[in-house]
PDB file of C-alpha atoms in Angstrom:
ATOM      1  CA  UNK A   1     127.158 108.324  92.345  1.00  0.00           C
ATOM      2  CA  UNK A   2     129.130 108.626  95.825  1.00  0.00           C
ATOM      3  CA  UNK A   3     132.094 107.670  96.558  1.00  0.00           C
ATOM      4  CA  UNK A   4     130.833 104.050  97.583  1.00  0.00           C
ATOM      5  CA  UNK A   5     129.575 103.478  94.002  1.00  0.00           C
ATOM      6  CA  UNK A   6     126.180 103.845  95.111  1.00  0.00           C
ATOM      7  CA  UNK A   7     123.568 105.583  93.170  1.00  0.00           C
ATOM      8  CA  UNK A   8     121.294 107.911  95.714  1.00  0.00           C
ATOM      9  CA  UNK A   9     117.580 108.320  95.077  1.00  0.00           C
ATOM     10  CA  UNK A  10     116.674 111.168  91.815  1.00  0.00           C
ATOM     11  CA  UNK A  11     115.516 114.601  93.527  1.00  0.00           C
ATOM     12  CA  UNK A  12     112.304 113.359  91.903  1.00  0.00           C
ATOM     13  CA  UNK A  13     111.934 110.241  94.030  1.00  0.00           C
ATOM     14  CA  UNK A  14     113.166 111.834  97.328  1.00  0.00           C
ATOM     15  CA  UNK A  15     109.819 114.438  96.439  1.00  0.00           C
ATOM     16  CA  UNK A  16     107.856 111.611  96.244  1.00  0.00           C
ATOM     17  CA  UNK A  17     108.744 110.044  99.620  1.00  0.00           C
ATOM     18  CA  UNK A  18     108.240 113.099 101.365  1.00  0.00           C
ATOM     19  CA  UNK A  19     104.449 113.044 100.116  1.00  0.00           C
ATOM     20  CA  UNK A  20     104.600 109.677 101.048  1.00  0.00           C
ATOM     21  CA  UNK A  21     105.731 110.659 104.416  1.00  0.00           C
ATOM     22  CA  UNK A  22     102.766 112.925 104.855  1.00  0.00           C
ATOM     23  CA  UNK A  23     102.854 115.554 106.818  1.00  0.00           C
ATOM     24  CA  UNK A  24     106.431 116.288 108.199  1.00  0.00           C
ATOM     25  CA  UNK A  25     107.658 116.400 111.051  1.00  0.00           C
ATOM     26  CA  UNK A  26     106.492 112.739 112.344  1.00  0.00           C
ATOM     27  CA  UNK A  27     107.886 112.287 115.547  1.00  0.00           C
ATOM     28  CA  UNK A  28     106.835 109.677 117.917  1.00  0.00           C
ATOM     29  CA  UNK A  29     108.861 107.100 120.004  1.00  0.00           C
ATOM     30  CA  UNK A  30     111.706 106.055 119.866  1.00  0.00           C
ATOM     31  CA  UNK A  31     111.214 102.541 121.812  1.00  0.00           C
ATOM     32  CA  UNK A  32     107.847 100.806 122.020  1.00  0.00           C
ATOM     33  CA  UNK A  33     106.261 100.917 125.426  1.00  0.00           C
ATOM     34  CA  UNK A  34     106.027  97.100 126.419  1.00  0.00           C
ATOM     35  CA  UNK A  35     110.226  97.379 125.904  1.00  0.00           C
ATOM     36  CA  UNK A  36     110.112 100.858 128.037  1.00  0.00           C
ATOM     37  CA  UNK A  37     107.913  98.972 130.992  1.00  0.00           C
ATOM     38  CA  UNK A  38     110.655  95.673 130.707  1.00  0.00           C
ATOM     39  CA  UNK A  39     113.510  97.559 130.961  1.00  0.00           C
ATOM     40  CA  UNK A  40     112.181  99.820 133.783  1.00  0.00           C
ATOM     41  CA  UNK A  41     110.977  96.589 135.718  1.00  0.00           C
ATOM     42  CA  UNK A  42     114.577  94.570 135.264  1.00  0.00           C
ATOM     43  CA  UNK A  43     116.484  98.164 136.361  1.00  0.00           C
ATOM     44  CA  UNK A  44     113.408  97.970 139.807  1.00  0.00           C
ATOM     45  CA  UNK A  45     114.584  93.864 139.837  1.00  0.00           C
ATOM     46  CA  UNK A  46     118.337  94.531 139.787  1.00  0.00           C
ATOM     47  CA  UNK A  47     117.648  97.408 142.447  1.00  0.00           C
ATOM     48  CA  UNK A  48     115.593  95.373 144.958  1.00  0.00           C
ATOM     49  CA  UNK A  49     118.403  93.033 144.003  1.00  0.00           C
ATOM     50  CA  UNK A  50     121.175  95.145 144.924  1.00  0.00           C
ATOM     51  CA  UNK A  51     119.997  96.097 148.314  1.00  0.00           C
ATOM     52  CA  UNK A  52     118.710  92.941 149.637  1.00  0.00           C
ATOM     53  CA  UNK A  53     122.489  92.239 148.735  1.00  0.00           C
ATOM     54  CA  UNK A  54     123.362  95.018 150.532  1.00  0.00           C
ATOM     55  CA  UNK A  55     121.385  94.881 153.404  1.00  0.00           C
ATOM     56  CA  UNK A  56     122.280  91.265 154.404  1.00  0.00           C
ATOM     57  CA  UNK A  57     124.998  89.174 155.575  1.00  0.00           C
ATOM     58  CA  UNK A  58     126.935  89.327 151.991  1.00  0.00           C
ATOM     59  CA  UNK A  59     126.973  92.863 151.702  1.00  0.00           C
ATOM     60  CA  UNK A  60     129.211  93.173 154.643  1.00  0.00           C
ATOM     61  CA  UNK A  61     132.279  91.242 153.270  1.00  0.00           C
ATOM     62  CA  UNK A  62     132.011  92.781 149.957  1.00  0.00           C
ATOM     63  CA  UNK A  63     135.091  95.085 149.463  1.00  0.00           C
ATOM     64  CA  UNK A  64     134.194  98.413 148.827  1.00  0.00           C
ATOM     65  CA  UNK A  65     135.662  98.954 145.341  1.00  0.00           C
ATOM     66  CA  UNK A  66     133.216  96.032 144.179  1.00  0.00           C
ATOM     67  CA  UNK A  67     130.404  97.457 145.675  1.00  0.00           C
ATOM     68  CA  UNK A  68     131.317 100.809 144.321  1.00  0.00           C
ATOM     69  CA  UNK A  69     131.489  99.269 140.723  1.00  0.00           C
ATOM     70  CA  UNK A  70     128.539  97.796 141.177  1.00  0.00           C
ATOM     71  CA  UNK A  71     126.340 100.980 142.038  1.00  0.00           C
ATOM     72  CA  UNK A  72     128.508 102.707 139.146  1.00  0.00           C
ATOM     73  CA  UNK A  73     127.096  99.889 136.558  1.00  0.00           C
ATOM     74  CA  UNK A  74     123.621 100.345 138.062  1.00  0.00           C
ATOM     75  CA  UNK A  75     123.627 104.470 137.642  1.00  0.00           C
ATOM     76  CA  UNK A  76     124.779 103.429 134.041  1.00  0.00           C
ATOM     77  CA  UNK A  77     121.826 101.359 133.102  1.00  0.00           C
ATOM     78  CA  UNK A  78     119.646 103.683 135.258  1.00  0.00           C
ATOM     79  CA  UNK A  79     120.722 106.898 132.765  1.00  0.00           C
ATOM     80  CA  UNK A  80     120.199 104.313 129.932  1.00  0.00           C
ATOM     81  CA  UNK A  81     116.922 103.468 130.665  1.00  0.00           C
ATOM     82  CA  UNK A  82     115.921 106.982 131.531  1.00  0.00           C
ATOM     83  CA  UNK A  83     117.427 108.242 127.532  1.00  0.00           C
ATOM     84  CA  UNK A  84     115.171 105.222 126.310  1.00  0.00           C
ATOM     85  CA  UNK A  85     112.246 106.425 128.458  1.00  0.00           C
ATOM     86  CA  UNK A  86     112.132 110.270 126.672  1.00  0.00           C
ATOM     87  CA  UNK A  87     113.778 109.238 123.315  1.00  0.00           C
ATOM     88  CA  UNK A  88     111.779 110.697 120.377  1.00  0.00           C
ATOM     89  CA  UNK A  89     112.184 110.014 116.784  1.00  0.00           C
ATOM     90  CA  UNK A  90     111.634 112.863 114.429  1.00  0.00           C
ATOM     91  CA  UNK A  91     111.618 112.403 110.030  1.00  0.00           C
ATOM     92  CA  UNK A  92     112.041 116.381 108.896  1.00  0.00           C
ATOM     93  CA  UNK A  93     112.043 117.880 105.277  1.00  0.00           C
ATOM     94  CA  UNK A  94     115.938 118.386 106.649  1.00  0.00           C
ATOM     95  CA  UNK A  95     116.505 114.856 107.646  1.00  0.00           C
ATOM     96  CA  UNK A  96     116.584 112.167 110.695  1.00  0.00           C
ATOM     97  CA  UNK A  97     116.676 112.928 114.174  1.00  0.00           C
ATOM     98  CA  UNK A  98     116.811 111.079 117.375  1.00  0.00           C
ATOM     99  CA  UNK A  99     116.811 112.606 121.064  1.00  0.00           C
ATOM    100  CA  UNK A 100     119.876 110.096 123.077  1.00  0.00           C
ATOM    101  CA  UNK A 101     123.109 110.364 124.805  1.00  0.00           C
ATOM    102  CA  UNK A 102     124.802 111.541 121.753  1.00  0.00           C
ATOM    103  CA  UNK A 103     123.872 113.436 118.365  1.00  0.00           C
ATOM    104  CA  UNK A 104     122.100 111.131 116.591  1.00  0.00           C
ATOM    105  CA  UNK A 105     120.874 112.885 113.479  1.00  0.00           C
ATOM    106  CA  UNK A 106     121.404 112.545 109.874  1.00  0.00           C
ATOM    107  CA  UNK A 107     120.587 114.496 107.044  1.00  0.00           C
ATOM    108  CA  UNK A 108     118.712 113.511 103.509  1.00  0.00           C
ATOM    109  CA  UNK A 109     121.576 114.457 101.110  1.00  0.00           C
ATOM    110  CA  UNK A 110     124.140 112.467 103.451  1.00  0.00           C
ATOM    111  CA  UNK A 111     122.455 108.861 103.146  1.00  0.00           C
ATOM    112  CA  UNK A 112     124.303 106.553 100.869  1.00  0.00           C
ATOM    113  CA  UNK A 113     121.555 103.918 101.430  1.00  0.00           C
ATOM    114  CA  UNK A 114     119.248 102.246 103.955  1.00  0.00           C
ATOM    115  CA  UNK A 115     118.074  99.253 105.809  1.00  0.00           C
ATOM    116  CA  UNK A 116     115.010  98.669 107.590  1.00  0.00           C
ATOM    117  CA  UNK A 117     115.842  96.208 110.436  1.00  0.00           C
ATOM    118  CA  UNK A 118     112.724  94.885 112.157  1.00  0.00           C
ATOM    119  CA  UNK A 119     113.903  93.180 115.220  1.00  0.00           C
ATOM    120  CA  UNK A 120     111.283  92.171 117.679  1.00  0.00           C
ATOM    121  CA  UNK A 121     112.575  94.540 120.313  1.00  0.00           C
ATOM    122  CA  UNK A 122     113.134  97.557 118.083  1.00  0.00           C
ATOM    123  CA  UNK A 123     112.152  98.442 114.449  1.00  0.00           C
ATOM    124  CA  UNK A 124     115.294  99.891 113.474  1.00  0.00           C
ATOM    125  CA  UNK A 125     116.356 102.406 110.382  1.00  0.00           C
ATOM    126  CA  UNK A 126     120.265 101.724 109.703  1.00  0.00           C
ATOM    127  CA  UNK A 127     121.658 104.876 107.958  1.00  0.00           C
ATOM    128  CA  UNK A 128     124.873 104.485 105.983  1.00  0.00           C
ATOM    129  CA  UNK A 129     126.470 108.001 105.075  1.00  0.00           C
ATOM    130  CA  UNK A 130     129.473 108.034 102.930  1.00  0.00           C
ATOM    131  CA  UNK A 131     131.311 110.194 106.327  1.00  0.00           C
ATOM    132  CA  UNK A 132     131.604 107.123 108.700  1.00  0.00           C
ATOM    133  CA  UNK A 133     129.677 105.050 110.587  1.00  0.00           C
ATOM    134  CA  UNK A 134     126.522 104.253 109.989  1.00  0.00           C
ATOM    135  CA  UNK A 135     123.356 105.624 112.288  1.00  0.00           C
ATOM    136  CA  UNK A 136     120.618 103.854 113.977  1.00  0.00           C
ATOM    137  CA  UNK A 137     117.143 105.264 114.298  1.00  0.00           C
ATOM    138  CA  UNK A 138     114.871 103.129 116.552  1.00  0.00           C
ATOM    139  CA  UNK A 139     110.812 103.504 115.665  1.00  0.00           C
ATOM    140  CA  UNK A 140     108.384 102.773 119.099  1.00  0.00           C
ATOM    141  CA  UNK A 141     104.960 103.769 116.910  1.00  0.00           C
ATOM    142  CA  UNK A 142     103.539 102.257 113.835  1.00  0.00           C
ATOM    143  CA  UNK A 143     103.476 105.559 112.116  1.00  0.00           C
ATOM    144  CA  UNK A 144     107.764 105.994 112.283  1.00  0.00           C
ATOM    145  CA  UNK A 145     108.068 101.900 111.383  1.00  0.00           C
ATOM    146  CA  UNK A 146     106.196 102.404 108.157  1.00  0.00           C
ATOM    147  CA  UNK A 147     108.093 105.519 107.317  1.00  0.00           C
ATOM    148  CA  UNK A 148     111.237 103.571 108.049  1.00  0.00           C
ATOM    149  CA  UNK A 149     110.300 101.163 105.904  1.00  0.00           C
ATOM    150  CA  UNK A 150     109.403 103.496 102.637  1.00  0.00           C
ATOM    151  CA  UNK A 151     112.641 105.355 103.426  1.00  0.00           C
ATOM    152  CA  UNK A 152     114.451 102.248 102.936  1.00  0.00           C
ATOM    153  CA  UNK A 153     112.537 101.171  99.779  1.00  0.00           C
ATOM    154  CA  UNK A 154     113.341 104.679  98.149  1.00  0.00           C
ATOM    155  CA  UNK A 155     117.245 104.544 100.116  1.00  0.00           C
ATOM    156  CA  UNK A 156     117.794 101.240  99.122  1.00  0.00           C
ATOM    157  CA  UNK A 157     121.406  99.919  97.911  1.00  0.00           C
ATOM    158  CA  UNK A 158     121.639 100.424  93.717  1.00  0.00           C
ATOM    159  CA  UNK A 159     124.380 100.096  91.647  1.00  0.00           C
TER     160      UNK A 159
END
């Protein structure tokens, strides 16, 4: 028991999802690719966007501290989109790891429980630990979303 009240998996259950798993590491993906092409033609949309703003009557009676916050939200969403371009998901003997912005990473004997969440967008692994916040592993290939999903059945909330 944790300090939640939850019961983790039995050393002898955790062995038998890491057969399950197969072969460790699995990396792969983090986002699928149809989201990666969307998001990179919306950021090419807003850009063309921006500068046939820009370039026209408009974009001369703009003040310069809008148009400044403007390119500043764009370089945002650019770095965003380039972290969900090269994002990769990796399931180790150790634990969870995802390549983004910030440590993302979680290891086996720190998961209280957790939920498979398969949006349309992403196919998501929620984390709980019993430090904090919960973390959110995203799955772009079929292999990660079925290990999600097995890691949740074994993770799942007991009492």
């Amino acid at each position: 028991m944790n300090l939640l009240g939850h019961q983790r998996p039995s050393p002898e259950e955790h062995a038998q999802l890491m057969q399950e798993l197969g072969p460790l590491p699995l990396s792969g993906m983090a986002w699928p690719k149809w989201i990666k092409v969307l998001a990179c033609a919306v950021l090419a949309f807003i850009g063309v966007q921006i500068a046939v703003t820009a370039a026209g009557p408009v974009g001369r009676n703009v003040s310069p501290m809008v148009a400044g916050s403007i390119v500043l939200c764009f370089a945002g969403l650019v770095v965003l989109a380039r972290y969900m371009l090269v994002s990769v998901t990796s399931i180790t003997h150790e634990g969870i790891r995802q390549t983004w912005i910030s440590r993302r990473e979680v290891d086996w004997q720190d998961i209280t429980f957790a939920k498979f969440v398969p949006l349309l967008a992403s196919k998501r692994l929620i984390c709980f630990t019993s430090r904090g916040r919960p973390v959110v592993f995203q799955a772009g290939t079929r292999e990660l979303q079925i290990a999600f999903a097995r890691i949740a059945l074994v993770y799942r909330r007991r009492r």
